[in-house]
């Protein structure tokens, strides 16, 4: 009998963390972008940051990046490009896919 009651707080704790994980996931493209890309590309994708100007980061909303296919964008993120670092080893395929979706949101 005692054991049944003891498990209630554990269940509540589990639900709490499960909910937090789902909430974090719904926005993960943006979160990944903010922590890995925004220092160069800017949170709006404009490239208007000191590092972005120094390295020559393009505006995601410009014709060139808009014209790239999802596959091409994934490749750039995974393999890097000139002064842009490669993320293929640091980010999962799912995270890279979410980044592409996030970039498409910025381009709207
Ligand atoms: C150190 C600065 C820096 C960081 C950090 C960075 N980039 Fe870049 N990115 C650049 C530069 C510079 C270019 C332009 C490269 C070139 O000259 O072709 C670029 C280009 C791009 C392009 C356009 C590629 C093309 O073919 O025109 C995409 C898309 C992109 N970056 C996405 C990302 C994403 C997503 C991240 C985070 C995972 C990221 N970048 C992190 C500097 C950076």
mmCIF file of N, CA and C and ligand atoms in Angstrom:
data_model
loop_
_atom_site.group_PDB
_atom_site.id
_atom_site.type_symbol
_atom_site.label_atom_id
_atom_site.label_comp_id
_atom_site.label_asym_id
_atom_site.label_seq_id
_atom_site.Cartn_x
_atom_site.Cartn_y
_atom_site.Cartn_z
ATOM 1 N N UNK A 1 0.819 -1.217 0.000
ATOM 2 C CA UNK A 1 0.000 0.000 0.000
ATOM 3 C C UNK A 1 0.855 1.271 0.000
ATOM 4 N N UNK A 2 1.827 1.313 0.905
ATOM 5 C CA UNK A 2 2.668 2.503 1.002
ATOM 6 C C UNK A 2 3.338 2.823 -0.345
ATOM 7 N N UNK A 3 3.765 1.776 -1.018
ATOM 8 C CA UNK A 3 4.485 1.987 -2.268
ATOM 9 C C UNK A 3 3.648 2.706 -3.317
ATOM 10 N N UNK A 4 2.366 2.404 -3.323
ATOM 11 C CA UNK A 4 1.509 3.071 -4.300
ATOM 12 C C UNK A 4 1.496 4.583 -4.097
ATOM 13 N N UNK A 5 1.451 4.991 -2.837
ATOM 14 C CA UNK A 5 1.400 6.432 -2.580
ATOM 15 C C UNK A 5 2.745 7.094 -2.825
ATOM 16 N N UNK A 6 3.801 6.340 -2.553
ATOM 17 C CA UNK A 6 5.140 6.894 -2.778
ATOM 18 C C UNK A 6 5.365 7.218 -4.255
ATOM 19 N N UNK A 7 4.730 6.438 -5.118
ATOM 20 C CA UNK A 7 5.028 6.633 -6.540
ATOM 21 C C UNK A 7 4.307 7.851 -7.124
ATOM 22 N N UNK A 8 3.365 8.440 -6.390
ATOM 23 C CA UNK A 8 2.642 9.587 -6.943
ATOM 24 C C UNK A 8 3.570 10.775 -7.238
ATOM 25 N N UNK A 9 4.398 11.193 -6.268
ATOM 26 C CA UNK A 9 5.298 12.309 -6.601
ATOM 27 C C UNK A 9 6.233 11.983 -7.758
ATOM 28 N N UNK A 10 6.660 10.727 -7.845
ATOM 29 C CA UNK A 10 7.547 10.347 -8.941
ATOM 30 C C UNK A 10 6.821 10.504 -10.276
ATOM 31 N N UNK A 11 5.562 10.093 -10.311
ATOM 32 C CA UNK A 11 4.781 10.222 -11.541
ATOM 33 C C UNK A 11 4.616 11.694 -11.915
ATOM 34 N N UNK A 12 4.328 12.514 -10.903
ATOM 35 C CA UNK A 12 4.153 13.947 -11.185
ATOM 36 C C UNK A 12 5.443 14.552 -11.730
ATOM 37 N N UNK A 13 6.555 14.135 -11.141
ATOM 38 C CA UNK A 13 7.847 14.643 -11.582
ATOM 39 C C UNK A 13 8.092 14.247 -13.041
ATOM 40 N N UNK A 14 7.760 13.007 -13.341
ATOM 41 C CA UNK A 14 7.945 12.521 -14.709
ATOM 42 C C UNK A 14 7.100 13.356 -15.679
ATOM 43 N N UNK A 15 5.840 13.600 -15.318
ATOM 44 C CA UNK A 15 4.962 14.377 -16.197
ATOM 45 C C UNK A 15 5.504 15.790 -16.402
ATOM 46 N N UNK A 16 6.041 16.322 -15.336
ATOM 47 C CA UNK A 16 6.592 17.673 -15.430
ATOM 48 C C UNK A 16 7.719 17.727 -16.467
ATOM 49 N N UNK A 17 8.640 16.775 -16.365
ATOM 50 C CA UNK A 17 9.777 16.797 -17.292
ATOM 51 C C UNK A 17 9.349 16.447 -18.712
ATOM 52 N N UNK A 18 8.382 15.529 -18.837
ATOM 53 C CA UNK A 18 7.909 15.165 -20.172
ATOM 54 C C UNK A 18 7.288 16.391 -20.844
ATOM 55 N N UNK A 19 6.506 17.163 -20.083
ATOM 56 C CA UNK A 19 5.868 18.355 -20.642
ATOM 57 C C UNK A 19 6.920 19.386 -21.030
ATOM 58 N N UNK A 20 7.906 19.560 -20.153
ATOM 59 C CA UNK A 20 8.951 20.540 -20.438
ATOM 60 C C UNK A 20 9.699 20.156 -21.718
ATOM 61 N N UNK A 21 9.949 18.873 -21.908
ATOM 62 C CA UNK A 21 10.675 18.417 -23.092
ATOM 63 C C UNK A 21 9.867 18.697 -24.355
ATOM 64 N N UNK A 22 8.561 18.470 -24.304
ATOM 65 C CA UNK A 22 7.720 18.717 -25.474
ATOM 66 C C UNK A 22 7.696 20.213 -25.796
ATOM 67 N N UNK A 23 7.580 21.030 -24.758
ATOM 68 C CA UNK A 23 7.549 22.480 -24.979
ATOM 69 C C UNK A 23 8.859 22.961 -25.595
ATOM 70 N N UNK A 24 9.974 22.413 -25.114
ATOM 71 C CA UNK A 24 11.273 22.839 -25.631
ATOM 72 C C UNK A 24 11.399 22.439 -27.100
ATOM 73 N N UNK A 25 10.848 21.289 -27.451
ATOM 74 C CA UNK A 25 10.993 20.776 -28.788
ATOM 75 C C UNK A 25 10.226 21.600 -29.821
ATOM 76 N N UNK A 26 9.072 22.120 -29.428
ATOM 77 C CA UNK A 26 8.232 22.802 -30.390
ATOM 78 C C UNK A 26 8.946 23.996 -31.014
ATOM 79 N N UNK A 27 9.982 24.463 -30.342
ATOM 80 C CA UNK A 27 10.659 25.655 -30.798
ATOM 81 C C UNK A 27 12.130 25.409 -31.097
ATOM 82 N N UNK A 28 12.504 24.144 -31.300
ATOM 83 C CA UNK A 28 13.928 23.845 -31.232
ATOM 84 C C UNK A 28 14.716 24.389 -32.418
ATOM 85 N N UNK A 29 14.072 24.575 -33.585
ATOM 86 C CA UNK A 29 14.802 25.174 -34.693
ATOM 87 C C UNK A 29 15.312 26.551 -34.319
ATOM 88 N N UNK A 30 14.436 27.311 -33.686
ATOM 89 C CA UNK A 30 14.818 28.666 -33.265
ATOM 90 C C UNK A 30 15.902 28.614 -32.187
ATOM 91 N N UNK A 31 15.738 27.688 -31.232
ATOM 92 C CA UNK A 31 16.721 27.570 -30.149
ATOM 93 C C UNK A 31 18.093 27.210 -30.703
ATOM 94 N N UNK A 32 18.129 26.236 -31.607
ATOM 95 C CA UNK A 32 19.401 25.815 -32.203
ATOM 96 C C UNK A 32 20.011 26.980 -32.985
ATOM 97 N N UNK A 33 19.171 27.698 -33.705
ATOM 98 C CA UNK A 33 19.658 28.833 -34.491
ATOM 99 C C UNK A 33 20.249 29.908 -33.583
ATOM 100 N N UNK A 34 19.528 30.215 -32.497
ATOM 101 C CA UNK A 34 20.013 31.257 -31.585
ATOM 102 C C UNK A 34 21.356 30.899 -30.977
ATOM 103 N N UNK A 35 21.546 29.618 -30.637
ATOM 104 C CA UNK A 35 22.799 29.292 -29.954
ATOM 105 C C UNK A 35 23.945 28.969 -30.909
ATOM 106 N N UNK A 36 23.666 28.680 -32.195
ATOM 107 C CA UNK A 36 24.768 28.305 -33.089
ATOM 108 C C UNK A 36 24.994 29.269 -34.246
ATOM 109 N N UNK A 37 23.985 29.969 -34.669
ATOM 110 C CA UNK A 37 24.062 30.685 -35.938
ATOM 111 C C UNK A 37 23.872 32.195 -35.799
ATOM 112 N N UNK A 38 23.085 32.615 -34.786
ATOM 113 C CA UNK A 38 22.672 34.015 -34.729
ATOM 114 C C UNK A 38 23.844 34.974 -34.522
ATOM 115 N N UNK A 39 24.940 34.498 -33.913
ATOM 116 C CA UNK A 39 26.060 35.429 -33.701
ATOM 117 C C UNK A 39 26.594 35.944 -35.022
ATOM 118 N N UNK A 40 26.510 35.162 -36.076
ATOM 119 C CA UNK A 40 26.924 35.644 -37.395
ATOM 120 C C UNK A 40 25.717 36.106 -38.229
ATOM 121 N N UNK A 41 24.669 35.284 -38.243
ATOM 122 C CA UNK A 41 23.565 35.557 -39.175
ATOM 123 C C UNK A 41 22.507 36.499 -38.614
ATOM 124 N N UNK A 42 22.560 36.811 -37.291
ATOM 125 C CA UNK A 42 21.554 37.674 -36.674
ATOM 126 C C UNK A 42 20.287 36.890 -36.404
ATOM 127 N N UNK A 43 19.539 37.242 -35.352
ATOM 128 C CA UNK A 43 18.328 36.477 -35.044
ATOM 129 C C UNK A 43 17.292 36.617 -36.154
ATOM 130 N N UNK A 44 17.392 37.648 -36.968
ATOM 131 C CA UNK A 44 16.445 37.824 -38.079
ATOM 132 C C UNK A 44 16.985 37.267 -39.399
ATOM 133 N N UNK A 45 18.214 36.712 -39.377
ATOM 134 C CA UNK A 45 18.787 36.150 -40.596
ATOM 135 C C UNK A 45 19.389 37.188 -41.534
ATOM 136 N N UNK A 46 19.460 38.444 -41.078
ATOM 137 C CA UNK A 46 19.953 39.512 -41.961
ATOM 138 C C UNK A 46 21.467 39.484 -42.146
ATOM 139 N N UNK A 47 22.182 38.896 -41.201
ATOM 140 C CA UNK A 47 23.647 38.948 -41.246
ATOM 141 C C UNK A 47 24.204 40.257 -40.708
ATOM 142 N N UNK A 48 23.327 41.102 -40.186
ATOM 143 C CA UNK A 48 23.768 42.395 -39.651
ATOM 144 C C UNK A 48 24.249 42.271 -38.213
ATOM 145 N N UNK A 49 25.368 41.580 -38.026
ATOM 146 C CA UNK A 49 26.008 41.494 -36.714
ATOM 147 C C UNK A 49 27.474 41.795 -36.965
ATOM 148 N N UNK A 50 28.210 42.180 -35.927
ATOM 149 C CA UNK A 50 29.641 42.447 -36.150
ATOM 150 C C UNK A 50 30.354 41.244 -36.772
ATOM 151 N N UNK A 51 30.080 40.022 -36.259
ATOM 152 C CA UNK A 51 30.730 38.831 -36.818
ATOM 153 C C UNK A 51 30.245 38.570 -38.239
ATOM 154 N N UNK A 52 28.946 38.771 -38.474
ATOM 155 C CA UNK A 52 28.383 38.551 -39.805
ATOM 156 C C UNK A 52 29.011 39.472 -40.831
ATOM 157 N N UNK A 53 29.219 40.735 -40.437
ATOM 158 C CA UNK A 53 29.836 41.673 -41.367
ATOM 159 C C UNK A 53 31.296 41.331 -41.608
ATOM 160 N N UNK A 54 31.972 40.929 -40.526
ATOM 161 C CA UNK A 54 33.383 40.559 -40.641
ATOM 162 C C UNK A 54 33.562 39.383 -41.594
ATOM 163 N N UNK A 55 32.724 38.347 -41.437
ATOM 164 C CA UNK A 55 32.885 37.136 -42.252
ATOM 165 C C UNK A 55 32.144 37.214 -43.583
ATOM 166 N N UNK A 56 31.261 38.183 -43.735
ATOM 167 C CA UNK A 56 30.504 38.292 -44.980
ATOM 168 C C UNK A 56 29.318 37.350 -45.034
ATOM 169 N N UNK A 57 28.550 37.261 -43.920
ATOM 170 C CA UNK A 57 27.361 36.399 -43.900
ATOM 171 C C UNK A 57 26.255 37.019 -44.748
ATOM 172 N N UNK A 58 25.649 36.239 -45.636
ATOM 173 C CA UNK A 58 24.612 36.777 -46.517
ATOM 174 C C UNK A 58 23.283 36.964 -45.788
ATOM 175 N N UNK A 59 22.427 37.792 -46.359
ATOM 176 C CA UNK A 59 21.055 37.962 -45.848
ATOM 177 C C UNK A 59 20.233 36.761 -46.310
ATOM 178 N N UNK A 60 19.679 36.011 -45.350
ATOM 179 C CA UNK A 60 18.878 34.832 -45.711
ATOM 180 C C UNK A 60 17.655 35.209 -46.526
ATOM 181 N N UNK A 61 17.224 36.466 -46.403
ATOM 182 C CA UNK A 61 16.002 36.878 -47.079
ATOM 183 C C UNK A 61 16.254 37.386 -48.483
ATOM 184 N N UNK A 62 17.551 37.379 -48.885
ATOM 185 C CA UNK A 62 17.910 37.821 -50.229
ATOM 186 C C UNK A 62 17.653 36.734 -51.272
ATOM 187 N N UNK A 63 17.716 37.156 -52.537
ATOM 188 C CA UNK A 63 17.383 36.264 -53.652
ATOM 189 C C UNK A 63 18.229 34.991 -53.639
ATOM 190 N N UNK A 64 19.542 35.143 -53.329
ATOM 191 C CA UNK A 64 20.415 33.987 -53.465
ATOM 192 C C UNK A 64 20.038 32.862 -52.506
ATOM 193 N N UNK A 65 19.912 33.183 -51.214
ATOM 194 C CA UNK A 65 19.629 32.122 -50.235
ATOM 195 C C UNK A 65 18.198 31.612 -50.399
ATOM 196 N N UNK A 66 17.283 32.508 -50.780
ATOM 197 C CA UNK A 66 15.906 32.064 -51.044
ATOM 198 C C UNK A 66 15.868 31.054 -52.175
ATOM 199 N N UNK A 67 16.796 31.215 -53.120
ATOM 200 C CA UNK A 67 16.812 30.343 -54.285
ATOM 201 C C UNK A 67 17.447 28.983 -54.036
ATOM 202 N N UNK A 68 18.083 28.804 -52.867
ATOM 203 C CA UNK A 68 18.693 27.502 -52.569
ATOM 204 C C UNK A 68 17.611 26.483 -52.241
ATOM 205 N N UNK A 69 17.858 25.226 -52.594
ATOM 206 C CA UNK A 69 16.921 24.168 -52.208
ATOM 207 C C UNK A 69 17.208 23.772 -50.755
ATOM 208 N N UNK A 70 16.244 23.070 -50.130
ATOM 209 C CA UNK A 70 16.441 22.593 -48.761
ATOM 210 C C UNK A 70 17.690 21.719 -48.669
ATOM 211 N N UNK A 71 17.901 20.896 -49.690
ATOM 212 C CA UNK A 71 19.066 19.997 -49.692
ATOM 213 C C UNK A 71 20.362 20.811 -49.719
ATOM 214 N N UNK A 72 20.381 21.869 -50.525
ATOM 215 C CA UNK A 72 21.588 22.705 -50.587
ATOM 216 C C UNK A 72 21.853 23.380 -49.247
ATOM 217 N N UNK A 73 20.808 23.855 -48.587
ATOM 218 C CA UNK A 73 20.986 24.516 -47.289
ATOM 219 C C UNK A 73 21.488 23.512 -46.253
ATOM 220 N N UNK A 74 20.905 22.314 -46.256
ATOM 221 C CA UNK A 74 21.362 21.277 -45.325
ATOM 222 C C UNK A 74 22.848 21.002 -45.517
ATOM 223 N N UNK A 75 23.269 20.978 -46.799
ATOM 224 C CA UNK A 75 24.657 20.679 -47.106
ATOM 225 C C UNK A 75 25.593 21.764 -46.565
ATOM 226 N N UNK A 76 25.194 23.028 -46.755
ATOM 227 C CA UNK A 76 26.018 24.123 -46.251
ATOM 228 C C UNK A 76 26.160 24.024 -44.729
ATOM 229 N N UNK A 77 25.054 23.741 -44.052
ATOM 230 C CA UNK A 77 25.100 23.650 -42.590
ATOM 231 C C UNK A 77 26.003 22.487 -42.166
ATOM 232 N N UNK A 78 25.874 21.366 -42.822
ATOM 233 C CA UNK A 78 26.656 20.188 -42.430
ATOM 234 C C UNK A 78 28.140 20.337 -42.774
ATOM 235 N N UNK A 79 28.430 20.884 -43.953
ATOM 236 C CA UNK A 79 29.820 20.904 -44.427
ATOM 237 C C UNK A 79 30.525 22.240 -44.246
ATOM 238 N N UNK A 80 29.775 23.306 -43.933
ATOM 239 C CA UNK A 80 30.370 24.628 -43.831
ATOM 240 C C UNK A 80 30.612 25.219 -45.207
ATOM 241 N N UNK A 81 31.034 26.482 -45.221
ATOM 242 C CA UNK A 81 31.272 27.161 -46.497
ATOM 243 C C UNK A 81 32.266 28.288 -46.220
ATOM 244 N N UNK A 82 33.425 28.251 -46.845
ATOM 245 C CA UNK A 82 34.462 29.271 -46.618
ATOM 246 C C UNK A 82 34.664 29.521 -45.113
ATOM 247 N N UNK A 83 34.344 30.720 -44.618
ATOM 248 C CA UNK A 83 34.580 31.010 -43.193
ATOM 249 C C UNK A 83 33.472 30.486 -42.286
ATOM 250 N N UNK A 84 32.401 29.937 -42.858
ATOM 251 C CA UNK A 84 31.348 29.382 -42.014
ATOM 252 C C UNK A 84 31.734 27.976 -41.565
ATOM 253 N N UNK A 85 31.662 27.737 -40.229
ATOM 254 C CA UNK A 85 32.056 26.414 -39.729
ATOM 255 C C UNK A 85 31.070 25.314 -40.137
ATOM 256 N N UNK A 86 31.538 24.053 -40.143
ATOM 257 C CA UNK A 86 30.693 22.896 -40.439
ATOM 258 C C UNK A 86 30.007 22.427 -39.164
ATOM 259 N N UNK A 87 28.736 22.050 -39.303
ATOM 260 C CA UNK A 87 27.963 21.617 -38.120
ATOM 261 C C UNK A 87 27.549 20.155 -38.206
ATOM 262 N N UNK A 88 28.004 19.462 -39.230
ATOM 263 C CA UNK A 88 27.591 18.075 -39.445
ATOM 264 C C UNK A 88 27.915 17.149 -38.290
ATOM 265 N N UNK A 89 28.975 17.456 -37.540
ATOM 266 C CA UNK A 89 29.336 16.595 -36.417
ATOM 267 C C UNK A 89 28.721 17.074 -35.109
ATOM 268 N N UNK A 90 28.341 18.336 -35.061
ATOM 269 C CA UNK A 90 27.833 18.894 -33.804
ATOM 270 C C UNK A 90 26.322 18.803 -33.685
ATOM 271 N N UNK A 91 25.632 18.820 -34.827
ATOM 272 C CA UNK A 91 24.172 18.812 -34.802
ATOM 273 C C UNK A 91 23.654 17.530 -35.448
ATOM 274 N N UNK A 92 22.487 17.078 -34.991
ATOM 275 C CA UNK A 92 21.887 15.870 -35.567
ATOM 276 C C UNK A 92 21.192 16.226 -36.882
ATOM 277 N N UNK A 93 20.874 15.196 -37.663
ATOM 278 C CA UNK A 93 20.151 15.417 -38.920
ATOM 279 C C UNK A 93 18.812 16.106 -38.650
ATOM 280 N N UNK A 94 18.158 15.739 -37.535
ATOM 281 C CA UNK A 94 16.878 16.374 -37.186
ATOM 282 C C UNK A 94 17.069 17.856 -36.873
ATOM 283 N N UNK A 95 18.120 18.165 -36.134
ATOM 284 C CA UNK A 95 18.367 19.577 -35.800
ATOM 285 C C UNK A 95 18.627 20.391 -37.061
ATOM 286 N N UNK A 96 19.363 19.807 -38.009
ATOM 287 C CA UNK A 96 19.667 20.523 -39.253
ATOM 288 C C UNK A 96 18.388 20.730 -40.068
ATOM 289 N N UNK A 97 17.533 19.712 -40.070
ATOM 290 C CA UNK A 97 16.242 19.838 -40.759
ATOM 291 C C UNK A 97 15.407 20.967 -40.149
ATOM 292 N N UNK A 98 15.399 21.038 -38.808
ATOM 293 C CA UNK A 98 14.649 22.100 -38.131
ATOM 294 C C UNK A 98 15.239 23.474 -38.432
ATOM 295 N N UNK A 99 16.560 23.536 -38.602
ATOM 296 C CA UNK A 99 17.189 24.815 -38.955
ATOM 297 C C UNK A 99 16.722 25.280 -40.328
ATOM 298 N N UNK A 100 16.628 24.343 -41.270
ATOM 299 C CA UNK A 100 16.157 24.709 -42.609
ATOM 300 C C UNK A 100 14.730 25.261 -42.517
ATOM 301 N N UNK A 101 13.883 24.572 -41.731
ATOM 302 C CA UNK A 101 12.505 25.048 -41.566
ATOM 303 C C UNK A 101 12.505 26.448 -40.955
ATOM 304 N N UNK A 102 13.396 26.665 -39.980
ATOM 305 C CA UNK A 102 13.449 27.972 -39.327
ATOM 306 C C UNK A 102 13.902 29.057 -40.313
ATOM 307 N N UNK A 103 14.897 28.729 -41.139
ATOM 308 C CA UNK A 103 15.364 29.701 -42.148
ATOM 309 C C UNK A 103 14.225 30.040 -43.109
ATOM 310 N N UNK A 104 13.432 29.046 -43.489
ATOM 311 C CA UNK A 104 12.278 29.298 -44.364
ATOM 312 C C UNK A 104 11.263 30.231 -43.699
ATOM 313 N N UNK A 105 11.098 30.091 -42.366
ATOM 314 C CA UNK A 105 10.204 31.000 -41.637
ATOM 315 C C UNK A 105 10.732 32.433 -41.736
ATOM 316 N N UNK A 106 12.066 32.587 -41.539
ATOM 317 C CA UNK A 106 12.661 33.927 -41.598
ATOM 318 C C UNK A 106 12.492 34.549 -42.976
ATOM 319 N N UNK A 107 12.423 33.704 -44.009
ATOM 320 C CA UNK A 107 12.361 34.213 -45.387
ATOM 321 C C UNK A 107 10.955 34.660 -45.778
ATOM 322 N N UNK A 108 9.948 34.348 -44.952
ATOM 323 C CA UNK A 108 8.568 34.683 -45.318
ATOM 324 C C UNK A 108 8.320 36.186 -45.256
HETATM 325 C C1 LIG B 1 31.305 32.331 -37.976
HETATM 326 C C2 LIG B 1 30.131 32.896 -38.587
HETATM 327 C C3 LIG B 1 29.020 31.951 -39.035
HETATM 328 C C4 LIG B 1 28.295 31.069 -38.260
HETATM 329 C C5 LIG B 1 28.441 30.802 -36.776
HETATM 330 C C6 LIG B 1 27.315 30.478 -39.156
HETATM 331 N N1 LIG B 1 27.478 30.967 -40.416
HETATM 332 FE FE1 LIG B 1 26.304 30.516 -42.038
HETATM 333 N N2 LIG B 1 27.496 31.678 -43.216
HETATM 334 C C7 LIG B 1 28.576 32.429 -42.772
HETATM 335 C C8 LIG B 1 29.233 33.035 -43.932
HETATM 336 C C9 LIG B 1 30.450 33.935 -43.873
HETATM 337 C C10 LIG B 1 28.507 32.622 -45.057
HETATM 338 C C11 LIG B 1 28.815 32.960 -46.535
HETATM 339 C C12 LIG B 1 29.748 31.906 -47.090
HETATM 340 C C13 LIG B 1 30.147 32.209 -48.498
HETATM 341 O O1 LIG B 1 30.882 33.183 -48.692
HETATM 342 O O2 LIG B 1 29.714 31.509 -49.412
HETATM 343 C C14 LIG B 1 27.408 31.787 -44.575
HETATM 344 C C15 LIG B 1 26.436 31.236 -45.391
HETATM 345 C C16 LIG B 1 25.330 30.558 -44.943
HETATM 346 C C17 LIG B 1 24.219 30.142 -45.755
HETATM 347 C C18 LIG B 1 24.055 30.433 -47.252
HETATM 348 C C19 LIG B 1 24.879 29.496 -48.076
HETATM 349 C C20 LIG B 1 24.904 29.894 -49.538
HETATM 350 O O3 LIG B 1 25.106 28.984 -50.354
HETATM 351 O O4 LIG B 1 24.751 31.074 -49.862
HETATM 352 C C21 LIG B 1 23.351 29.482 -44.952
HETATM 353 C C22 LIG B 1 22.012 28.857 -45.344
HETATM 354 C C23 LIG B 1 23.917 29.498 -43.612
HETATM 355 N N3 LIG B 1 25.112 30.157 -43.649
HETATM 356 C C24 LIG B 1 23.323 28.923 -42.510
HETATM 357 C C25 LIG B 1 23.914 28.870 -41.243
HETATM 358 C C26 LIG B 1 23.350 28.162 -40.133
HETATM 359 C C27 LIG B 1 22.020 27.441 -40.134
HETATM 360 C C28 LIG B 1 24.232 28.302 -39.088
HETATM 361 C C29 LIG B 1 24.136 27.688 -37.696
HETATM 362 C C30 LIG B 1 24.064 26.246 -37.619
HETATM 363 C C31 LIG B 1 25.322 29.132 -39.551
HETATM 364 N N4 LIG B 1 25.098 29.443 -40.866
HETATM 365 C C32 LIG B 1 26.387 29.528 -38.771
HETATM 366 C C33 LIG B 1 28.991 32.579 -41.472
HETATM 367 C C34 LIG B 1 28.517 31.867 -40.383
#
